[in-house]
Every structure is written in C-alpha cells, then in structure tokens.
mmCIF file of C-alpha atoms and ligand atoms in Angstrom:
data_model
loop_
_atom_site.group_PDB
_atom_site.id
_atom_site.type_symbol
_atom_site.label_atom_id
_atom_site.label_comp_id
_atom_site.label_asym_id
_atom_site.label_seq_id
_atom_site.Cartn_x
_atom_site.Cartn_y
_atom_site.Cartn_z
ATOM 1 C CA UNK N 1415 -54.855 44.347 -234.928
ATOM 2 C CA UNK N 1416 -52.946 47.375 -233.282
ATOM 3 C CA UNK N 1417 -52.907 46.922 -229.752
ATOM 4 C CA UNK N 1418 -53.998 49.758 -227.478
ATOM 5 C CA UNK N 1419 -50.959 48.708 -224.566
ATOM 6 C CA UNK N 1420 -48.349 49.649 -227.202
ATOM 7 C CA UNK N 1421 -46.096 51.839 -225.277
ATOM 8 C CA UNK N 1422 -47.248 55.439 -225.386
ATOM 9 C CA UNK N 1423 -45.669 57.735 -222.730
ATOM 10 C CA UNK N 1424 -41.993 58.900 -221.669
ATOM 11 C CA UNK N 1425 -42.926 57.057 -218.571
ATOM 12 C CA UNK N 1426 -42.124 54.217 -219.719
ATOM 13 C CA UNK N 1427 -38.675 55.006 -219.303
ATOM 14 C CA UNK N 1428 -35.592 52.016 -218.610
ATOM 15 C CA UNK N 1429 -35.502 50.715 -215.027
ATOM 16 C CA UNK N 1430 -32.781 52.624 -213.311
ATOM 17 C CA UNK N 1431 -31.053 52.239 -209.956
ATOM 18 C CA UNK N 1432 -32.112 54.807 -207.714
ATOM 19 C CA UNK N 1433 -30.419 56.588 -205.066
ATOM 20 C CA UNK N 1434 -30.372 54.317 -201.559
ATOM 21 C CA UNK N 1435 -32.487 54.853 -198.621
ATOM 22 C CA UNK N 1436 -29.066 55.222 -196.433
ATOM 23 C CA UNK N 1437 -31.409 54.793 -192.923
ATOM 24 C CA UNK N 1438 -31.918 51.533 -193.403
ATOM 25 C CA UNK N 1439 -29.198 50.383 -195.658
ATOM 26 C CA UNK N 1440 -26.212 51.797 -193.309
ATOM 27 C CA UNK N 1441 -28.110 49.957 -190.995
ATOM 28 C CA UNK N 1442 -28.427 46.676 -192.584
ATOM 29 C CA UNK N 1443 -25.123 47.322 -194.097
ATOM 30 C CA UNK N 1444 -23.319 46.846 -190.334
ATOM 31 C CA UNK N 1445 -24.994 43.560 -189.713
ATOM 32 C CA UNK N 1446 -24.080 42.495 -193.639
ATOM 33 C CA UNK N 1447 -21.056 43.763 -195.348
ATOM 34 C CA UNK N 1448 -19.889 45.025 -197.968
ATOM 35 C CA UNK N 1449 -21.520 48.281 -197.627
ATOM 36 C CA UNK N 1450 -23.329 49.336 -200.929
ATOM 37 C CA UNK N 1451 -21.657 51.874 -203.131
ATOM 38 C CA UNK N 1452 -23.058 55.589 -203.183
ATOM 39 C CA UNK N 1453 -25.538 55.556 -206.315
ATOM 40 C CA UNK N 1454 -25.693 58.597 -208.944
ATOM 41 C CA UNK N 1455 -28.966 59.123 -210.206
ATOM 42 C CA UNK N 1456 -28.878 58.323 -213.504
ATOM 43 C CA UNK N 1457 -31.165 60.534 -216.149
ATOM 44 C CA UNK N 1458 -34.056 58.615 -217.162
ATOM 45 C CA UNK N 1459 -33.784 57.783 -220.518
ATOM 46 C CA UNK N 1460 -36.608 57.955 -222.642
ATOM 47 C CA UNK N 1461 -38.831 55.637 -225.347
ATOM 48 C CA UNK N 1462 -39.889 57.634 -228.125
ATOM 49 C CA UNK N 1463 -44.034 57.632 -227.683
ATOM 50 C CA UNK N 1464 -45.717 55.777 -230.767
ATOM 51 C CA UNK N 1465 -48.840 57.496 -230.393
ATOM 52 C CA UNK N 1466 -49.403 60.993 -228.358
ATOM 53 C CA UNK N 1467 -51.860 61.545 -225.527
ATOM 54 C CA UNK N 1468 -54.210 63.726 -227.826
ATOM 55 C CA UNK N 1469 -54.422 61.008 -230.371
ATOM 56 C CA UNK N 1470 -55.261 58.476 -227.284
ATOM 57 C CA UNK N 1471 -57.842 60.957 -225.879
ATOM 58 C CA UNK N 1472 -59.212 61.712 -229.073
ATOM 59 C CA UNK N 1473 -60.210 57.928 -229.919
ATOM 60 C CA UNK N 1474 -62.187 58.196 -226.356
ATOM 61 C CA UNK N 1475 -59.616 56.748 -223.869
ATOM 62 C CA UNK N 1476 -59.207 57.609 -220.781
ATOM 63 C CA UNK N 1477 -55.551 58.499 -220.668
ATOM 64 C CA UNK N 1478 -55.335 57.999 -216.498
ATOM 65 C CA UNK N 1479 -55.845 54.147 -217.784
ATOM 66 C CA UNK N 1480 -53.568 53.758 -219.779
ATOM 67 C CA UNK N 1481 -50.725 55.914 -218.327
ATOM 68 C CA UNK N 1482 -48.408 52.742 -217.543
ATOM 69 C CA UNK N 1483 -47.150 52.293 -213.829
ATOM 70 C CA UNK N 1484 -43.150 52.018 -213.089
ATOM 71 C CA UNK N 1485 -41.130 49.459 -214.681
ATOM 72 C CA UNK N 1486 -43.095 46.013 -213.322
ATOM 73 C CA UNK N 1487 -41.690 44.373 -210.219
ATOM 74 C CA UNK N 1488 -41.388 41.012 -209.181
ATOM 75 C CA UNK N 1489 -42.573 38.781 -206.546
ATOM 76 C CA UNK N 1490 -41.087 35.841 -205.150
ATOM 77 C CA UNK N 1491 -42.269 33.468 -202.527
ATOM 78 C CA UNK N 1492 -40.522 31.261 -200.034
ATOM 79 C CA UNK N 1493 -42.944 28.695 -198.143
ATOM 80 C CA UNK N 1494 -42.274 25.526 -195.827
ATOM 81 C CA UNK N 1495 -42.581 24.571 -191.832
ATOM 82 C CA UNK N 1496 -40.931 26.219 -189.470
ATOM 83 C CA UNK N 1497 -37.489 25.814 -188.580
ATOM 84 C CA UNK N 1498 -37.023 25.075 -192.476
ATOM 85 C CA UNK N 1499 -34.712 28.397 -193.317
ATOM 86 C CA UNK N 1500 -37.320 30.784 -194.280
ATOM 87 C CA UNK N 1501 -35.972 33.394 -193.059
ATOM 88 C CA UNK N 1502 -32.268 32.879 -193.389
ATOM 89 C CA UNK N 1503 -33.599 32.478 -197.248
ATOM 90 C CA UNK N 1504 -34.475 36.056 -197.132
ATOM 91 C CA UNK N 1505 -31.913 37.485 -195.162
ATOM 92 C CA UNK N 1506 -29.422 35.802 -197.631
ATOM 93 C CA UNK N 1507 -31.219 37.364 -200.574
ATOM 94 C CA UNK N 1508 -31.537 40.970 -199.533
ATOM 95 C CA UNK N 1509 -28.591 40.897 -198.487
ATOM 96 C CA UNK N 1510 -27.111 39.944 -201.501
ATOM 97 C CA UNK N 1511 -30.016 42.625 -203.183
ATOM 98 C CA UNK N 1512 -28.213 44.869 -201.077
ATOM 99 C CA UNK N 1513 -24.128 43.981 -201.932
ATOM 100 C CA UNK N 1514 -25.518 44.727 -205.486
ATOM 101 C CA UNK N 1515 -26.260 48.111 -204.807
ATOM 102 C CA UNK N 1516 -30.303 47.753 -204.313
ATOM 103 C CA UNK N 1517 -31.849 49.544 -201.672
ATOM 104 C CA UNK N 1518 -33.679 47.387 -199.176
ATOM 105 C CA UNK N 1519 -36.042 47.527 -196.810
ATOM 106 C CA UNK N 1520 -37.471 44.547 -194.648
ATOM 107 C CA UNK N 1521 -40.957 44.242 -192.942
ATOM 108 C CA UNK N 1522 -42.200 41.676 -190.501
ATOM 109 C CA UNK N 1523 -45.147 41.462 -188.038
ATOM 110 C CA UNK N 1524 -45.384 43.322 -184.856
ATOM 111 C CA UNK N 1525 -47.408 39.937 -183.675
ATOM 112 C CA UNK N 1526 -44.317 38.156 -183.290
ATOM 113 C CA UNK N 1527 -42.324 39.589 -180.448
ATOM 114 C CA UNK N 1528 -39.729 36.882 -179.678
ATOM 115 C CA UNK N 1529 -36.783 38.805 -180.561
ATOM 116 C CA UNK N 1530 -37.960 42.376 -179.745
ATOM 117 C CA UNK N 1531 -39.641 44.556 -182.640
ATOM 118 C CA UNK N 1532 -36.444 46.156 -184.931
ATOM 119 C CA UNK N 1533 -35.347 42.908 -185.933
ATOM 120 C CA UNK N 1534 -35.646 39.541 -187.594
ATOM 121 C CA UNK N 1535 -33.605 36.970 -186.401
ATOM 122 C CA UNK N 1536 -33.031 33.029 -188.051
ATOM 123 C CA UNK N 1537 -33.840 30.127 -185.279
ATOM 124 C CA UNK N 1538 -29.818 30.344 -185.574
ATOM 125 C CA UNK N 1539 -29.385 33.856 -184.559
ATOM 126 C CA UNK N 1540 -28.574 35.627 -187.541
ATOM 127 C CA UNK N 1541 -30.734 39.138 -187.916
ATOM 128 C CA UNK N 1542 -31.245 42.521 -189.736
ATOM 129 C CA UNK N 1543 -32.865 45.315 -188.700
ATOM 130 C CA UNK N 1544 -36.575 45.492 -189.906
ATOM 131 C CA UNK N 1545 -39.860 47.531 -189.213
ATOM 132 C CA UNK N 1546 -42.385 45.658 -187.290
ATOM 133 C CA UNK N 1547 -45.737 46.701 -188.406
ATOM 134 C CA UNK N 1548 -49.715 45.773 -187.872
ATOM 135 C CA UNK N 1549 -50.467 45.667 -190.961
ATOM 136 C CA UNK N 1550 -48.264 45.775 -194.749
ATOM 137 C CA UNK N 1551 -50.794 49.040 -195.770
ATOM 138 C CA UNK N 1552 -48.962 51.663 -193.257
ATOM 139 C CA UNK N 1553 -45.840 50.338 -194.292
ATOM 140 C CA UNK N 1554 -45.326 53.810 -197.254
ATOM 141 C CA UNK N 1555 -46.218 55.976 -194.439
ATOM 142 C CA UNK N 1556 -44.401 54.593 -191.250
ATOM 143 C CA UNK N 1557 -41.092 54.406 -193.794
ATOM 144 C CA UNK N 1558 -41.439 57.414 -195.599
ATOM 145 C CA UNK N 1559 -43.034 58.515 -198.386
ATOM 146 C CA UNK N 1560 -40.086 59.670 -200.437
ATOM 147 C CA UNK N 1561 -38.048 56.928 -198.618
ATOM 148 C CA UNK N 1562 -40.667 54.319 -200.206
ATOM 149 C CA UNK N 1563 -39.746 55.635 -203.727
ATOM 150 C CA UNK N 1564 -36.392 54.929 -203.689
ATOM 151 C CA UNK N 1565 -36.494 51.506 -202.550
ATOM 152 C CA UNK N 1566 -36.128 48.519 -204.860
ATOM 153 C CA UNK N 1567 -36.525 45.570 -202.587
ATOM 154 C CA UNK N 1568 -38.905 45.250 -199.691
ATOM 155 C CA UNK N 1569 -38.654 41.950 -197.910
ATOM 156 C CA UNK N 1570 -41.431 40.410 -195.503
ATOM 157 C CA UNK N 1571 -41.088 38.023 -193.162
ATOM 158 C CA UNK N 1572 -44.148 35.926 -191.004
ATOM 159 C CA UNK N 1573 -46.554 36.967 -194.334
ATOM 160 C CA UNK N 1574 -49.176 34.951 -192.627
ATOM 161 C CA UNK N 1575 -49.758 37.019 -190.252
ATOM 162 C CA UNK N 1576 -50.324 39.746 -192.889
ATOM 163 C CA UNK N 1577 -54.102 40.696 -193.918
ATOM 164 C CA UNK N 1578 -53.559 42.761 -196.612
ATOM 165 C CA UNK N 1579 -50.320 40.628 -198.272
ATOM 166 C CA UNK N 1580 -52.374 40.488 -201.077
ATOM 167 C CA UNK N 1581 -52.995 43.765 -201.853
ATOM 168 C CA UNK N 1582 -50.046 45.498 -200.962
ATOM 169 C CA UNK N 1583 -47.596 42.759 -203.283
ATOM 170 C CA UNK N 1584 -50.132 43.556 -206.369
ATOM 171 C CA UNK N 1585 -49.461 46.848 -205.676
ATOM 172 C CA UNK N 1586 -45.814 46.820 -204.746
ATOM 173 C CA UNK N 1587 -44.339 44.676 -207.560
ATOM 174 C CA UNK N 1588 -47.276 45.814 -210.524
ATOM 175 C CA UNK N 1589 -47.464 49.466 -209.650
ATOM 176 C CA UNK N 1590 -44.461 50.589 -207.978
ATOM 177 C CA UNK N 1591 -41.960 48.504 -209.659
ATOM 178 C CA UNK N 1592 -40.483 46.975 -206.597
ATOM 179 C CA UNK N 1593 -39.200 43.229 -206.314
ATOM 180 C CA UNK N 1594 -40.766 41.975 -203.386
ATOM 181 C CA UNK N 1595 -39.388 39.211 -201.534
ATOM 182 C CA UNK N 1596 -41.992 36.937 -199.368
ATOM 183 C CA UNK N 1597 -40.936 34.218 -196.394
ATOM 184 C CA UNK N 1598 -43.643 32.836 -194.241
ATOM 185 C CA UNK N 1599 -46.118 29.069 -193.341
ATOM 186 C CA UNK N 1600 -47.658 28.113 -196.116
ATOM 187 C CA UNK N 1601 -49.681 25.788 -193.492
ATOM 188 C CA UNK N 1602 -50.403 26.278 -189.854
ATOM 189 C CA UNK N 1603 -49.930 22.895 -187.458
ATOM 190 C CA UNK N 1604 -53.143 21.937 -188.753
ATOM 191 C CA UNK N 1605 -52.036 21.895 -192.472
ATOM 192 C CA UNK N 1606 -54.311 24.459 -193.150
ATOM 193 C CA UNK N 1607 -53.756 27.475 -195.318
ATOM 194 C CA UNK N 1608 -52.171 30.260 -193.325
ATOM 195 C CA UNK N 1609 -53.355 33.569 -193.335
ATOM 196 C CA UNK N 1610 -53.116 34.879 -197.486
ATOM 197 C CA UNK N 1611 -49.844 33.375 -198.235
ATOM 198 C CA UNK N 1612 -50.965 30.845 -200.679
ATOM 199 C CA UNK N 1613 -53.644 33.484 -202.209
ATOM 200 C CA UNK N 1614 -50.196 35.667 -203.422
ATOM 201 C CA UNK N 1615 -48.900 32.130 -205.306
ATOM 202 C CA UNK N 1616 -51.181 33.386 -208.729
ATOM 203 C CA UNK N 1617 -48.876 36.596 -208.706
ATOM 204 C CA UNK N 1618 -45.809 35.132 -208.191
ATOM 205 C CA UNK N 1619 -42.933 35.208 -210.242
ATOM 206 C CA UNK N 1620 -41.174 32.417 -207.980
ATOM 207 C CA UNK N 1621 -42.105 30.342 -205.080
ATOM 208 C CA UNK N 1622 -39.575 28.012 -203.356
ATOM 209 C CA UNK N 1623 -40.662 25.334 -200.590
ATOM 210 C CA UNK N 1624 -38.449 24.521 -198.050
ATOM 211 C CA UNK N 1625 -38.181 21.902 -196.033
ATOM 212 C CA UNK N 1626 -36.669 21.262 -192.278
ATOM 213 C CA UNK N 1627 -35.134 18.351 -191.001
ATOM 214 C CA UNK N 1628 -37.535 15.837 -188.844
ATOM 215 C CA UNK N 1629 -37.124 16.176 -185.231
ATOM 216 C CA UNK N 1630 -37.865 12.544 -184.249
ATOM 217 C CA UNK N 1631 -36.383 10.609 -187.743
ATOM 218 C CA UNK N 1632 -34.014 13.081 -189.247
ATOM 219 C CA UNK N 1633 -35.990 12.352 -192.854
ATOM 220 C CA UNK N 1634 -37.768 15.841 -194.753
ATOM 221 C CA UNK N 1635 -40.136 17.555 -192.685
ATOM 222 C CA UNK N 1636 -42.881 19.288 -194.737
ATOM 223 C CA UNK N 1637 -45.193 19.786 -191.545
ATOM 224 C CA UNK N 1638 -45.092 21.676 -188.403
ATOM 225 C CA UNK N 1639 -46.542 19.801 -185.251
ATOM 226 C CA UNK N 1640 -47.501 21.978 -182.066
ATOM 227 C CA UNK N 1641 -46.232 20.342 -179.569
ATOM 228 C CA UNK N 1642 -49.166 21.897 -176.962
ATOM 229 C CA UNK N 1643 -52.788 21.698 -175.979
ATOM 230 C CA UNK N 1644 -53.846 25.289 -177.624
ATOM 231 C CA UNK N 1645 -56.138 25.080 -180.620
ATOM 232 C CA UNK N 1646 -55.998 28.980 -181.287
ATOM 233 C CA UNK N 1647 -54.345 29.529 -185.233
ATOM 234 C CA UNK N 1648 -51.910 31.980 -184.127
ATOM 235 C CA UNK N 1649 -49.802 31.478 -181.215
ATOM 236 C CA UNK N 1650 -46.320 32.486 -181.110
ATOM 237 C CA UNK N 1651 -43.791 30.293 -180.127
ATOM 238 C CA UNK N 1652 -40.560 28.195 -181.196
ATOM 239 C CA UNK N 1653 -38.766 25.157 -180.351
ATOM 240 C CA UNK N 1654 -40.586 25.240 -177.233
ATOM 241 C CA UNK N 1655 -44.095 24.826 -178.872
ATOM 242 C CA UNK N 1656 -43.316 23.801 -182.116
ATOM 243 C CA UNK N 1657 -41.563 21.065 -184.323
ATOM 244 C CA UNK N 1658 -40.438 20.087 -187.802
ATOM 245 C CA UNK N 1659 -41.972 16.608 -188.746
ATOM 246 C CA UNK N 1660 -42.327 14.127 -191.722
ATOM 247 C CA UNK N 1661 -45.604 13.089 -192.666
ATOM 248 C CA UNK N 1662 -45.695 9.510 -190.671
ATOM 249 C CA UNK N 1663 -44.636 11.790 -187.609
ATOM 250 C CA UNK N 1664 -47.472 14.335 -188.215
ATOM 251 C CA UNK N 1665 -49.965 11.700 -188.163
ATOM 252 C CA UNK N 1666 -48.241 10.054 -185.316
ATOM 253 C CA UNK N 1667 -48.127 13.045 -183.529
ATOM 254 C CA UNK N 1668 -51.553 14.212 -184.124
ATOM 255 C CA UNK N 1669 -52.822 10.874 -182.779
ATOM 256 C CA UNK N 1670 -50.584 10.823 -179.883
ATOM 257 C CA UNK N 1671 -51.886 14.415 -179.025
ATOM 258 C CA UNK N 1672 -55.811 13.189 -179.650
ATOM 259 C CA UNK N 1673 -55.216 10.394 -177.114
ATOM 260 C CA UNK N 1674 -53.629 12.384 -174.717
ATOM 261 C CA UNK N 1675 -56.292 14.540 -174.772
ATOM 262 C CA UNK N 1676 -59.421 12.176 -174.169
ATOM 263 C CA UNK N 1677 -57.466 10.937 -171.062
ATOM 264 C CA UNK N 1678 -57.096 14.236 -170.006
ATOM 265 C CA UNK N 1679 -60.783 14.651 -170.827
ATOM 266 C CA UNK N 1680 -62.087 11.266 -168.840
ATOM 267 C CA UNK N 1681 -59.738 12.637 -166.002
ATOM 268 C CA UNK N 1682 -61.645 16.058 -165.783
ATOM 269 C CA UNK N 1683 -65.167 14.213 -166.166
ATOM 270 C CA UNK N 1684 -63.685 11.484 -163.255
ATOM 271 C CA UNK N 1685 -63.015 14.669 -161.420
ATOM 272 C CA UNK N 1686 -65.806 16.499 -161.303
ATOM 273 C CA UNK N 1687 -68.814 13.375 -161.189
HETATM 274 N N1 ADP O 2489 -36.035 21.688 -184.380
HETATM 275 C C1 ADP O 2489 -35.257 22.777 -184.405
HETATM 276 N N2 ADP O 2489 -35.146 23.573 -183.326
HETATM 277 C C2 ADP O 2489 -34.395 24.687 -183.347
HETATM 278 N N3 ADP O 2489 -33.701 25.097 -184.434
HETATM 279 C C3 ADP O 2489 -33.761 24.356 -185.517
HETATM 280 C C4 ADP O 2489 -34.556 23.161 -185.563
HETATM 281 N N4 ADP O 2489 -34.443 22.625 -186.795
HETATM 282 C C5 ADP O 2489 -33.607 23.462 -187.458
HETATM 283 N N5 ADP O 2489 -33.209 24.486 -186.719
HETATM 284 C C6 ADP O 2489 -32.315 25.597 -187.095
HETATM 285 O O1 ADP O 2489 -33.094 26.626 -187.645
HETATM 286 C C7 ADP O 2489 -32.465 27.104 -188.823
HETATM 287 C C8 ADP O 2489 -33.484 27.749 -189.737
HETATM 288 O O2 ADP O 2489 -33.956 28.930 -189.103
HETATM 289 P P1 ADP O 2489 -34.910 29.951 -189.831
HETATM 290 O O3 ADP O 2489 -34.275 30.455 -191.092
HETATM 291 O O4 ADP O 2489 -35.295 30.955 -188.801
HETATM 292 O O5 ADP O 2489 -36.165 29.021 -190.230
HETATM 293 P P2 ADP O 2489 -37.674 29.418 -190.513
HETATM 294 O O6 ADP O 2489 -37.751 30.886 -190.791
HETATM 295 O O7 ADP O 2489 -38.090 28.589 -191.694
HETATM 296 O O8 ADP O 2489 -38.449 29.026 -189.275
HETATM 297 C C9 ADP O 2489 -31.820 25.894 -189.401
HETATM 298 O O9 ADP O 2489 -30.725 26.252 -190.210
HETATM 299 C C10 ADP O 2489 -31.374 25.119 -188.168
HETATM 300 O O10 ADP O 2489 -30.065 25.471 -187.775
HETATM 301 C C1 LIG O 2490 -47.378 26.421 -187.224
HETATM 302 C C2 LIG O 2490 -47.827 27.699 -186.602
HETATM 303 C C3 LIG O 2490 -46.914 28.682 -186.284
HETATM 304 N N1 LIG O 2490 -47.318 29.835 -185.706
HETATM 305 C C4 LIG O 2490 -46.337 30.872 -185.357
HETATM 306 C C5 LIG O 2490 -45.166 30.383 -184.559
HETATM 307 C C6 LIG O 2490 -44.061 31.354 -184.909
HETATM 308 O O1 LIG O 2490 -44.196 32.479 -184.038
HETATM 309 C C7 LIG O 2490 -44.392 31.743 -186.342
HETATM 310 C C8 LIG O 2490 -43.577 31.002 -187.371
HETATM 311 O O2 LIG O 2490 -42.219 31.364 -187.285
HETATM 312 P P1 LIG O 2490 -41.075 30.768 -188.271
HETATM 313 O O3 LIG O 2490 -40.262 31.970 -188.640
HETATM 314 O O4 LIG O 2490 -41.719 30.151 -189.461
HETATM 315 O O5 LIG O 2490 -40.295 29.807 -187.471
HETATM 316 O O6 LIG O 2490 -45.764 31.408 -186.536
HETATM 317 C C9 LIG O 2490 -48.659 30.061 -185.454
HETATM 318 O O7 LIG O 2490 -49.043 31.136 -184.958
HETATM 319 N N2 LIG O 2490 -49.574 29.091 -185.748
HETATM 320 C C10 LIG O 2490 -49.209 27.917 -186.321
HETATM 321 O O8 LIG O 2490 -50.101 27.061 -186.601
HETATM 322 ZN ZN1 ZN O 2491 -40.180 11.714 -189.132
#
C-alpha cells in the first residue's frame, strides 16, 4: 500500500547548521570556551518531491496537513533528587552542543531566585547565562522570533516548575526541529510526581536518572528529604532545606519528622488547654 507520509515537498530539505544566535552564544561562550566558529549558511539542499501538491490536493488532501514540519528534533531528559548533578548534566551538554558549533539557548524558571534571574548555577558554582521565564510558552517571543529560528538547542532547567513543558517540547523537538535538553525532580520530597516532568518521558528520545550521594550513609540517594516543617509542593531552597537520602533514610527521616511533629502538636494543645 503507498503510503500518504512519503516525502512530498522541497521542505523536506537535509538538516543544516544554521547561523548562531551570537547574543547568547558570545555570552555563554565567555563562561565556556572554545568559542564556536562563525557558521555560513549553507543552501538547503533539496529532495526531489515524489508526488506534487496538485496531485495531493486533487485526491482530497488537505495539503496544510501534510506539509511536513522541520527536520524532527529530539528530546532528552535528565531526572533524579536534588543535589544529584542535574544541572551540571546540562551545562556539560550544551556546552559541548555549543563547542560543536550549535547554537544554544538555556531556559529556567523565574520561581527559583537563589542565584539571581540571568543565570543557572550547579550546587558547586558553575553557571551560564540563561532566561528566566514564567512560563516555557513566551519563551519565542521574550528571545526573539528570528532569534528562535536559528537556534538548535534549547536547554531547561527546574522543568517542574514548568506548566506547559509538555506542550512546548512536542512542539519544540516535532515541529521546529530543535533538540531539547530537559534537567529537573522527577519527585518532590514527598515522592510524588513533580509538576509535568514525568508526563514528557512518552516523548523522549532519552532520559537519564541521576543519583546523589546520601547525606547521613554516603550509599545512592534516589530521594530528596525536606529537612523542614512546610508541607507546601514548591518551596525553594537548598542545602539549607533540603537533602539527598537513600531509601532506609527517607523512611527514617519521614518518621523522625512525623514524631517530631505530634510532640510539637501535644505541646501546642498542652499550651493552649
Ligand atoms: N548535600 C549536598 N549539599 C550541597 N552540595 C552537594 C550535596 N551533595 C552534593 N553536592 C554537590 O552538588 C553537585 C551537584 O550540583 P547540581 O548539578 O546543581 O545538582 P542538581 O541540579 O541535581 O541539584 C555535586 O557535584 C556535589 O558537589
Ligand atoms: C524536593 C523539592 C524541591 N523543591 C525545589 C527546591 C529547589 O529550589 C528546586 C530543586 O533544585 P535542584 O536544582 O534540583 O537542586 O526545587 C520544591 O519546590 N519542592 C520539593 O518538593
Ligand atoms: Zn542513607
């Protein structure tokens, strides 16, 4: 049976380096050398259509559907606790997406303000320059429309504080060809599913799971204990509220923090009657 997604348009034409956003690469480039070569434009080369647009309109197709997007893009997911390298992961791999001659762009939330806004930063101190946004959806806009084109990478960092992660990697990596590189908790300190990061897993090309090192045994941490009294989901913090832990310290620590908490509890009730 002859398929109808046989190729059909020039569009689908070889996936080509494109000139570099300079902004952000120069940028990135003096935190990370080497700096990135200049890139020509290449002319896009061409795949001879099998079948015309006429002869696809005249079977009754719409054409706008089958008009295919730019050359598909990846996704790739890196998950674990805190304090497992997340982010050094991604800084490592644009950067190296960058010494190849990519151009690279790298978004995190404008929730997390522990390091001021125009940068991510490792729990070791290492950073790039990044856009901290609200939301991934006025990411084209707030970068440039043009600029947005000519990128090849976009990283994010803290994707579970993203909403729309979802929608904007379908679109990213299946529609605008770009490789999209995702770090964030896979499970908040309740071991619950954070935000949409494990919702992007079905679209994934790759997903990698960290782990840190346990704070109070030294074994694999998979789990991330708060260390506080707050019950809220998100709460911003580090070393200060947060640790790495093995699961016999999680439940240890869970229990620890449930007794804790019905003395402080009876203490209150003491108080008041
Ligand atoms: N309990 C800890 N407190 C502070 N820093 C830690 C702790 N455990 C590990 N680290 C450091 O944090 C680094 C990882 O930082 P980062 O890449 O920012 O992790 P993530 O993004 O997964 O939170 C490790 O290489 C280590 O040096
Ligand atoms: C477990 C957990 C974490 N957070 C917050 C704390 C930090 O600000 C980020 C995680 O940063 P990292 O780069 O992974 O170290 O998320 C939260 O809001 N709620 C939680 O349950
Ligand atoms: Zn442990």
């Amino acid at each position: 049976m002859k398929s109808f997604l046989t190729p059909t348009l020039s569009a689908f034409t070889s996936h080509l380096p494109k000139t570099a956003h300079l902004g952000l690469l120069s940028l990135a480039s003096k935190s990370f050398p080497p700096n990135p070569t200049i890139f020509l434009p290449l002319k896009p080369t061409t795949v001879s259509p099998t079948c015309s647009i006429r002869s696809i309109q005249s079977r009754g197709v719409h054409t706008e559907q089958l008009t295919p997007p730019s050359p598909p893009g990846e996704i790739h997911v890196i998950v674990g606790p805190m304090f497992a390298g997340k982010t050094t992961t991604l800084l490592r791999r644009i950067q190296s997406e960058s010494s190849n001659g990519r151009s690279v762009a790298i978004i995190k939330s404008n929730k997390d303000t522990r390091y001021g806004l125009d940068s991510i930063v490792t729990h070791d101190g290492a950073k790039l320059p990044c856009l901290a946004l609200p939301d991934l959806s006025s990411f084209r806009e707030n970068f440039g429309l043009d600029a947005y084109d000519q990128l090849d990478v976009i990283g994010i960092d803290e994707a579970q504080f993203f909403e729309d992660l979802y929608d904007f990697c379908r679109e990213a990596a299946d529609h605008d060809g770009k490789r999209v590189i995702v770090a964030g908790l896979d499970g908040n300190y309740l071991r619950r599913s954070f935000g949409s990061v494990l919702d992007i897993i079905p679209l994934a090309d790759s997903v990698t799971k960290l782990t840190a090192r346990c704070e109070l045994c030294g074994k694999r941490a998979f789990f991330t204990l708060r260390k506080t009294e707050e019950t809220q989901t998100e709460l911003i913090g580090g070393a200060d509220v947060y640790m790495p832990v093995c699961r016999q310290h999680y439940v240890s620590g869970q229990v620890v923090k449930e007794a804790a908490k019905t003395v402080l509890e009876s203490q209150n009730i003491q108080c008041v009657s």
